Amino acid sequence: MIDRQPIVLDALLLGSLSPIDDRGTLSGIVKYPIVGAVLLGATGFSGDHQGDLKRHGGVDKAVHHYPRDHYRVWMDEIGSMLLLQQPGAFGENLSTLGLTESDVAVGDRFRLGGALLEVSQGRQPCWKLNRRFDLADMARRLQQSGRTGWYYRVIESGPVSAGDRMHLVERRHPEWTIARLWHFLYVDTLNREALEEIANLTILPSNWRDYAAKRLQTRRVEDWSRRLDGETAPVSG
């Protein structure tokens, strides 16, 4: 057991599919707190849903964790809207205080209730956050801020409840925090040394390593506009 104070899970949140825009696009981003134990399996919590399984969910995005610590900063920046008065504003499954992107690294393993989780990657925000917050640039704000939250893969299935404690039990790549990964993905985007490390960081999902490998090859950064802005984004040539 690693000597770090356990973090209390202050909310466990699940969501059903509902339309997110006037075209009827279905999303599970609207999530609500759940009382009692819920089984966590390889692809997520029983009863939780994602509308776009190509870009959301799956074994490398089975669980989304968003720090409640960031809510106060968001209120200062965009106003104290009702959405930010309780957990779930960002479509997260897990809400805690005391754990942020600077504390958590890819490959960290946490025991939570009867499950064992492994940090798999940071979040790449998409346009559905713009609709959720009724702000045209909310996804961009999230990406630029670094306050993105992160995803887990499930190593061992088991029941999880709000009030359970998260115990850090293993660190495999402590140098690659979510914050550091974000920095080289979105800030210092063509840092060759960092990109070479990321491309060879096998614990990352292949698409993240592919970003790094392609940047090394082309010396260009991929276009994020469609992901961040949705269908209104122009198609780049």
mmCIF file of C-alpha atoms in Angstrom:
data_model
loop_
_atom_site.group_PDB
_atom_site.id
_atom_site.type_symbol
_atom_site.label_atom_id
_atom_site.label_comp_id
_atom_site.label_asym_id
_atom_site.label_seq_id
_atom_site.Cartn_x
_atom_site.Cartn_y
_atom_site.Cartn_z
ATOM 1 C CA MET A 1 0.000 0.000 0.000
ATOM 2 C CA ILE A 2 1.373 3.433 -0.955
ATOM 3 C CA ASP A 3 1.543 5.939 1.882
ATOM 4 C CA ARG A 4 -1.043 8.491 0.788
ATOM 5 C CA GLN A 5 -4.243 9.494 2.508
ATOM 6 C CA PRO A 6 -7.252 7.813 0.883
ATOM 7 C CA ILE A 7 -9.721 10.022 -0.964
ATOM 8 C CA VAL A 8 -13.434 9.791 -0.206
ATOM 9 C CA LEU A 9 -15.780 9.308 -3.151
ATOM 10 C CA ASP A 10 -18.288 12.063 -2.440
ATOM 11 C CA ALA A 11 -20.582 11.156 -5.357
ATOM 12 C CA LEU A 12 -21.122 8.266 -7.760
ATOM 13 C CA LEU A 13 -23.015 9.419 -10.853
ATOM 14 C CA LEU A 14 -24.756 7.563 -13.689
ATOM 15 C CA GLY A 15 -26.761 8.721 -16.679
ATOM 16 C CA SER A 16 -29.271 7.521 -19.255
ATOM 17 C CA LEU A 17 -29.347 8.606 -22.887
ATOM 18 C CA SER A 18 -31.138 11.843 -23.745
ATOM 19 C CA PRO A 19 -31.033 14.317 -26.679
ATOM 20 C CA ILE A 20 -28.223 16.863 -26.401
ATOM 21 C CA ASP A 21 -29.091 19.049 -29.413
ATOM 22 C CA ASP A 22 -31.938 19.972 -31.751
ATOM 23 C CA ARG A 23 -30.946 17.131 -34.120
ATOM 24 C CA GLY A 24 -31.737 14.604 -31.413
ATOM 25 C CA THR A 25 -28.135 13.469 -30.866
ATOM 26 C CA LEU A 26 -28.202 11.121 -27.892
ATOM 27 C CA SER A 27 -25.746 11.530 -25.039
ATOM 28 C CA GLY A 28 -25.235 10.203 -21.523
ATOM 29 C CA ILE A 29 -23.499 13.364 -20.313
ATOM 30 C CA VAL A 30 -26.357 14.225 -17.944
ATOM 31 C CA LYS A 31 -25.602 12.164 -14.844
ATOM 32 C CA TYR A 32 -27.179 12.022 -11.394
ATOM 33 C CA PRO A 33 -25.912 10.904 -7.978
ATOM 34 C CA ILE A 34 -26.700 7.307 -7.045
ATOM 35 C CA VAL A 35 -27.295 5.985 -3.526
ATOM 36 C CA GLY A 36 -26.097 2.471 -2.779
ATOM 37 C CA ALA A 37 -23.684 0.056 -4.429
ATOM 38 C CA VAL A 38 -23.403 -0.248 -8.215
ATOM 39 C CA LEU A 39 -21.488 -2.969 -10.018
ATOM 40 C CA LEU A 40 -18.500 -1.701 -11.986
ATOM 41 C CA GLY A 41 -17.547 -3.943 -14.885
ATOM 42 C CA ALA A 42 -14.981 -3.844 -17.671
ATOM 43 C CA THR A 43 -16.786 -1.178 -19.710
ATOM 44 C CA GLY A 44 -18.320 0.889 -16.917
ATOM 45 C CA PHE A 45 -20.996 1.022 -14.264
ATOM 46 C CA SER A 46 -24.166 -0.993 -14.598
ATOM 47 C CA GLY A 47 -26.912 1.404 -15.693
ATOM 48 C CA ASP A 48 -24.587 4.074 -17.102
ATOM 49 C CA HIS A 49 -24.791 4.927 -20.814
ATOM 50 C CA GLN A 50 -22.835 6.658 -23.592
ATOM 51 C CA GLY A 51 -24.417 7.825 -26.817
ATOM 52 C CA ASP A 52 -21.354 7.697 -29.087
ATOM 53 C CA LEU A 53 -19.520 4.457 -28.378
ATOM 54 C CA LYS A 54 -16.883 5.241 -31.006
ATOM 55 C CA ARG A 55 -15.576 8.194 -28.990
ATOM 56 C CA HIS A 56 -16.896 7.514 -25.485
ATOM 57 C CA GLY A 57 -16.901 4.494 -23.245
ATOM 58 C CA GLY A 58 -15.071 1.237 -23.888
ATOM 59 C CA VAL A 59 -12.416 -0.411 -21.781
ATOM 60 C CA ASP A 60 -10.030 2.582 -21.823
ATOM 61 C CA LYS A 61 -12.793 5.045 -20.934
ATOM 62 C CA ALA A 62 -14.831 2.891 -18.603
ATOM 63 C CA VAL A 63 -15.007 5.486 -15.824
ATOM 64 C CA HIS A 64 -14.663 9.270 -15.901
ATOM 65 C CA HIS A 65 -13.338 11.098 -12.826
ATOM 66 C CA TYR A 66 -13.680 14.865 -12.466
ATOM 67 C CA PRO A 67 -12.305 16.769 -9.442
ATOM 68 C CA ARG A 68 -14.913 18.712 -7.493
ATOM 69 C CA ASP A 69 -11.935 20.936 -6.592
ATOM 70 C CA HIS A 70 -12.317 22.701 -9.964
ATOM 71 C CA TYR A 71 -15.938 23.731 -9.534
ATOM 72 C CA ARG A 72 -15.130 26.889 -7.572
ATOM 73 C CA VAL A 73 -12.665 28.032 -10.257
ATOM 74 C CA TRP A 74 -15.272 27.463 -12.954
ATOM 75 C CA MET A 75 -17.791 29.503 -10.978
ATOM 76 C CA ASP A 76 -15.294 32.357 -10.831
ATOM 77 C CA GLU A 77 -14.720 32.137 -14.580
ATOM 78 C CA ILE A 78 -18.175 31.498 -16.042
ATOM 79 C CA GLY A 79 -20.519 32.377 -13.186
ATOM 80 C CA SER A 80 -22.281 30.493 -10.446
ATOM 81 C CA MET A 81 -24.731 28.683 -12.712
ATOM 82 C CA LEU A 82 -27.105 26.067 -11.312
ATOM 83 C CA LEU A 83 -25.227 23.323 -13.156
ATOM 84 C CA LEU A 84 -22.170 23.898 -10.958
ATOM 85 C CA GLN A 85 -24.031 23.663 -7.672
ATOM 86 C CA GLN A 86 -23.674 19.881 -7.498
ATOM 87 C CA PRO A 87 -21.471 17.116 -8.960
ATOM 88 C CA GLY A 88 -22.154 15.859 -12.469
ATOM 89 C CA ALA A 89 -21.779 19.067 -14.471
ATOM 90 C CA PHE A 90 -19.045 17.556 -16.628
ATOM 91 C CA GLY A 91 -20.616 14.146 -17.122
ATOM 92 C CA GLU A 92 -18.341 12.523 -14.565
ATOM 93 C CA ASN A 93 -18.943 9.174 -12.861
ATOM 94 C CA LEU A 94 -16.683 9.881 -9.886
ATOM 95 C CA SER A 95 -16.544 13.121 -7.906
ATOM 96 C CA THR A 96 -13.944 13.759 -5.203
ATOM 97 C CA LEU A 97 -12.072 16.509 -3.391
ATOM 98 C CA GLY A 98 -8.310 16.391 -2.922
ATOM 99 C CA LEU A 99 -7.197 14.721 -6.140
ATOM 100 C CA THR A 100 -6.416 16.633 -9.349
ATOM 101 C CA GLU A 101 -4.604 16.202 -12.648
ATOM 102 C CA SER A 102 -1.310 17.162 -11.009
ATOM 103 C CA ASP A 103 -1.653 14.341 -8.467
ATOM 104 C CA VAL A 104 -2.692 11.505 -10.768
ATOM 105 C CA ALA A 105 -0.467 9.769 -13.312
ATOM 106 C CA VAL A 106 -1.115 7.349 -16.152
ATOM 107 C CA GLY A 107 -0.945 3.818 -14.797
ATOM 108 C CA ASP A 108 -1.851 4.740 -11.212
ATOM 109 C CA ARG A 109 -4.002 2.030 -9.679
ATOM 110 C CA PHE A 110 -6.694 2.741 -7.121
ATOM 111 C CA ARG A 111 -8.734 0.381 -5.008
ATOM 112 C CA LEU A 112 -12.276 1.760 -4.835
ATOM 113 C CA GLY A 113 -14.892 -0.311 -3.052
ATOM 114 C CA GLY A 114 -14.660 -3.794 -4.510
ATOM 115 C CA ALA A 115 -13.052 -2.625 -7.793
ATOM 116 C CA LEU A 116 -9.496 -1.939 -8.912
ATOM 117 C CA LEU A 117 -9.076 0.965 -11.346
ATOM 118 C CA GLU A 118 -6.125 2.059 -13.481
ATOM 119 C CA VAL A 119 -5.717 5.596 -14.837
ATOM 120 C CA SER A 120 -5.688 5.240 -18.625
ATOM 121 C CA GLN A 121 -5.704 8.756 -20.134
ATOM 122 C CA GLY A 122 -6.843 12.341 -19.767
ATOM 123 C CA ARG A 123 -10.099 13.578 -21.175
ATOM 124 C CA GLN A 124 -10.291 15.171 -24.597
ATOM 125 C CA PRO A 125 -13.382 17.379 -24.288
ATOM 126 C CA CYS A 126 -15.938 17.530 -27.073
ATOM 127 C CA TRP A 127 -18.655 19.877 -28.314
ATOM 128 C CA LYS A 128 -21.333 18.279 -26.143
ATOM 129 C CA LEU A 129 -19.992 20.319 -23.241
ATOM 130 C CA ASN A 130 -20.892 23.462 -25.225
ATOM 131 C CA ARG A 131 -24.507 22.310 -25.281
ATOM 132 C CA ARG A 132 -24.412 21.148 -21.663
ATOM 133 C CA PHE A 133 -23.253 24.558 -20.424
ATOM 134 C CA ASP A 134 -24.935 26.633 -23.142
ATOM 135 C CA LEU A 135 -21.531 28.182 -23.879
ATOM 136 C CA ALA A 136 -20.206 27.987 -27.438
ATOM 137 C CA ASP A 137 -16.599 27.594 -26.303
ATOM 138 C CA MET A 138 -16.928 25.491 -23.142
ATOM 139 C CA ALA A 139 -15.066 22.504 -24.624
ATOM 140 C CA ARG A 140 -12.222 24.798 -25.668
ATOM 141 C CA ARG A 141 -12.155 26.387 -22.228
ATOM 142 C CA LEU A 142 -11.865 22.962 -20.636
ATOM 143 C CA GLN A 143 -9.077 21.884 -22.979
ATOM 144 C CA GLN A 144 -7.119 25.121 -22.539
ATOM 145 C CA SER A 145 -7.492 25.088 -18.761
ATOM 146 C CA GLY A 146 -6.016 21.625 -18.212
ATOM 147 C CA ARG A 147 -8.896 20.944 -15.825
ATOM 148 C CA THR A 148 -10.073 18.018 -17.916
ATOM 149 C CA GLY A 149 -10.399 15.131 -15.493
ATOM 150 C CA TRP A 150 -9.301 11.645 -16.524
ATOM 151 C CA TYR A 151 -10.450 8.126 -17.364
ATOM 152 C CA TYR A 152 -9.889 4.694 -15.847
ATOM 153 C CA ARG A 153 -9.824 1.179 -17.182
ATOM 154 C CA VAL A 154 -11.156 -1.507 -14.845
ATOM 155 C CA ILE A 155 -8.602 -4.097 -13.725
ATOM 156 C CA GLU A 156 -10.920 -5.884 -11.285
ATOM 157 C CA SER A 157 -14.711 -5.594 -11.337
ATOM 158 C CA GLY A 158 -16.690 -5.036 -8.158
ATOM 159 C CA PRO A 159 -19.312 -2.948 -6.360
ATOM 160 C CA VAL A 160 -18.722 0.773 -5.742
ATOM 161 C CA SER A 161 -20.703 3.184 -3.568
ATOM 162 C CA ALA A 162 -20.584 6.887 -2.758
ATOM 163 C CA GLY A 163 -18.655 7.204 0.486
ATOM 164 C CA ASP A 164 -16.132 4.523 -0.464
ATOM 165 C CA ARG A 165 -12.482 5.444 -0.076
ATOM 166 C CA MET A 166 -10.004 5.488 -2.950
ATOM 167 C CA HIS A 167 -6.674 3.944 -1.969
ATOM 168 C CA LEU A 168 -3.682 4.409 -4.267
ATOM 169 C CA VAL A 169 -2.044 0.987 -4.423
ATOM 170 C CA GLU A 170 0.455 1.228 -7.301
ATOM 171 C CA ARG A 171 2.290 3.862 -9.362
ATOM 172 C CA ARG A 172 3.765 2.667 -12.639
ATOM 173 C CA HIS A 173 4.666 5.962 -14.365
ATOM 174 C CA PRO A 174 4.572 8.699 -11.691
ATOM 175 C CA GLU A 175 6.458 11.108 -13.959
ATOM 176 C CA TRP A 176 3.572 11.107 -16.454
ATOM 177 C CA THR A 177 0.851 12.916 -14.570
ATOM 178 C CA ILE A 178 -2.341 13.838 -16.388
ATOM 179 C CA ALA A 179 -1.245 17.488 -16.105
ATOM 180 C CA ARG A 180 2.110 16.778 -17.770
ATOM 181 C CA LEU A 181 0.487 14.750 -20.516
ATOM 182 C CA TRP A 182 -1.960 17.624 -21.128
ATOM 183 C CA HIS A 183 0.942 20.108 -21.310
ATOM 184 C CA PHE A 184 2.618 18.267 -24.173
ATOM 185 C CA LEU A 185 -0.630 17.489 -25.945
ATOM 186 C CA TYR A 186 -1.988 21.055 -25.919
ATOM 187 C CA VAL A 187 0.734 23.537 -24.922
ATOM 188 C CA ASP A 188 4.269 22.476 -25.861
ATOM 189 C CA THR A 189 2.832 20.484 -28.717
ATOM 190 C CA LEU A 190 5.927 19.733 -30.815
ATOM 191 C CA ASN A 191 8.440 18.925 -28.087
ATOM 192 C CA ARG A 192 10.339 16.097 -29.767
ATOM 193 C CA GLU A 193 11.737 14.510 -26.603
ATOM 194 C CA ALA A 194 8.338 14.433 -24.904
ATOM 195 C CA LEU A 195 6.586 13.150 -28.042
ATOM 196 C CA GLU A 196 9.077 10.291 -28.328
ATOM 197 C CA GLU A 197 8.357 9.325 -24.711
ATOM 198 C CA ILE A 198 4.596 9.495 -25.248
ATOM 199 C CA ALA A 199 4.800 7.457 -28.445
ATOM 200 C CA ASN A 200 6.573 4.711 -26.491
ATOM 201 C CA LEU A 201 4.424 4.900 -23.348
ATOM 202 C CA THR A 202 2.679 1.589 -23.948
ATOM 203 C CA ILE A 203 0.275 1.974 -21.030
ATOM 204 C CA LEU A 204 -1.449 4.767 -22.967
ATOM 205 C CA PRO A 205 -4.220 3.828 -25.416
ATOM 206 C CA SER A 206 -2.934 3.473 -28.974
ATOM 207 C CA ASN A 207 -4.683 6.584 -30.289
ATOM 208 C CA TRP A 208 -2.796 8.802 -27.825
ATOM 209 C CA ARG A 209 0.506 7.245 -28.843
ATOM 210 C CA ASP A 210 -0.503 7.699 -32.481
ATOM 211 C CA TYR A 211 -0.940 11.456 -31.933
ATOM 212 C CA ALA A 212 2.648 11.653 -30.749
ATOM 213 C CA ALA A 213 4.012 9.450 -33.524
ATOM 214 C CA LYS A 214 2.215 11.414 -36.226
ATOM 215 C CA ARG A 215 3.429 14.742 -34.857
ATOM 216 C CA LEU A 216 6.980 13.434 -34.853
ATOM 217 C CA GLN A 217 6.573 12.412 -38.480
ATOM 218 C CA THR A 218 4.760 15.488 -39.836
ATOM 219 C CA ARG A 219 5.833 18.220 -37.376
ATOM 220 C CA ARG A 220 2.203 19.318 -37.418
ATOM 221 C CA VAL A 221 -0.527 19.308 -34.765
ATOM 222 C CA GLU A 222 -3.861 17.680 -35.559
ATOM 223 C CA ASP A 223 -6.978 19.806 -36.072
ATOM 224 C CA TRP A 224 -9.203 19.835 -32.971
ATOM 225 C CA SER A 225 -12.005 22.045 -34.333
ATOM 226 C CA ARG A 226 -14.534 19.335 -35.230
ATOM 227 C CA ARG A 227 -14.216 17.675 -31.811
ATOM 228 C CA LEU A 228 -14.435 20.966 -29.922
ATOM 229 C CA ASP A 229 -16.985 22.835 -32.044
ATOM 230 C CA GLY A 230 -19.140 20.056 -33.485
ATOM 231 C CA GLU A 231 -20.815 20.153 -36.875
ATOM 232 C CA THR A 232 -20.512 23.943 -37.058
ATOM 233 C CA ALA A 233 -16.706 23.646 -37.375
ATOM 234 C CA PRO A 234 -15.311 24.101 -40.884
ATOM 235 C CA VAL A 235 -13.697 21.073 -42.450
ATOM 236 C CA SER A 236 -9.977 21.724 -42.788
ATOM 237 C CA GLY A 237 -8.222 20.748 -45.954
#
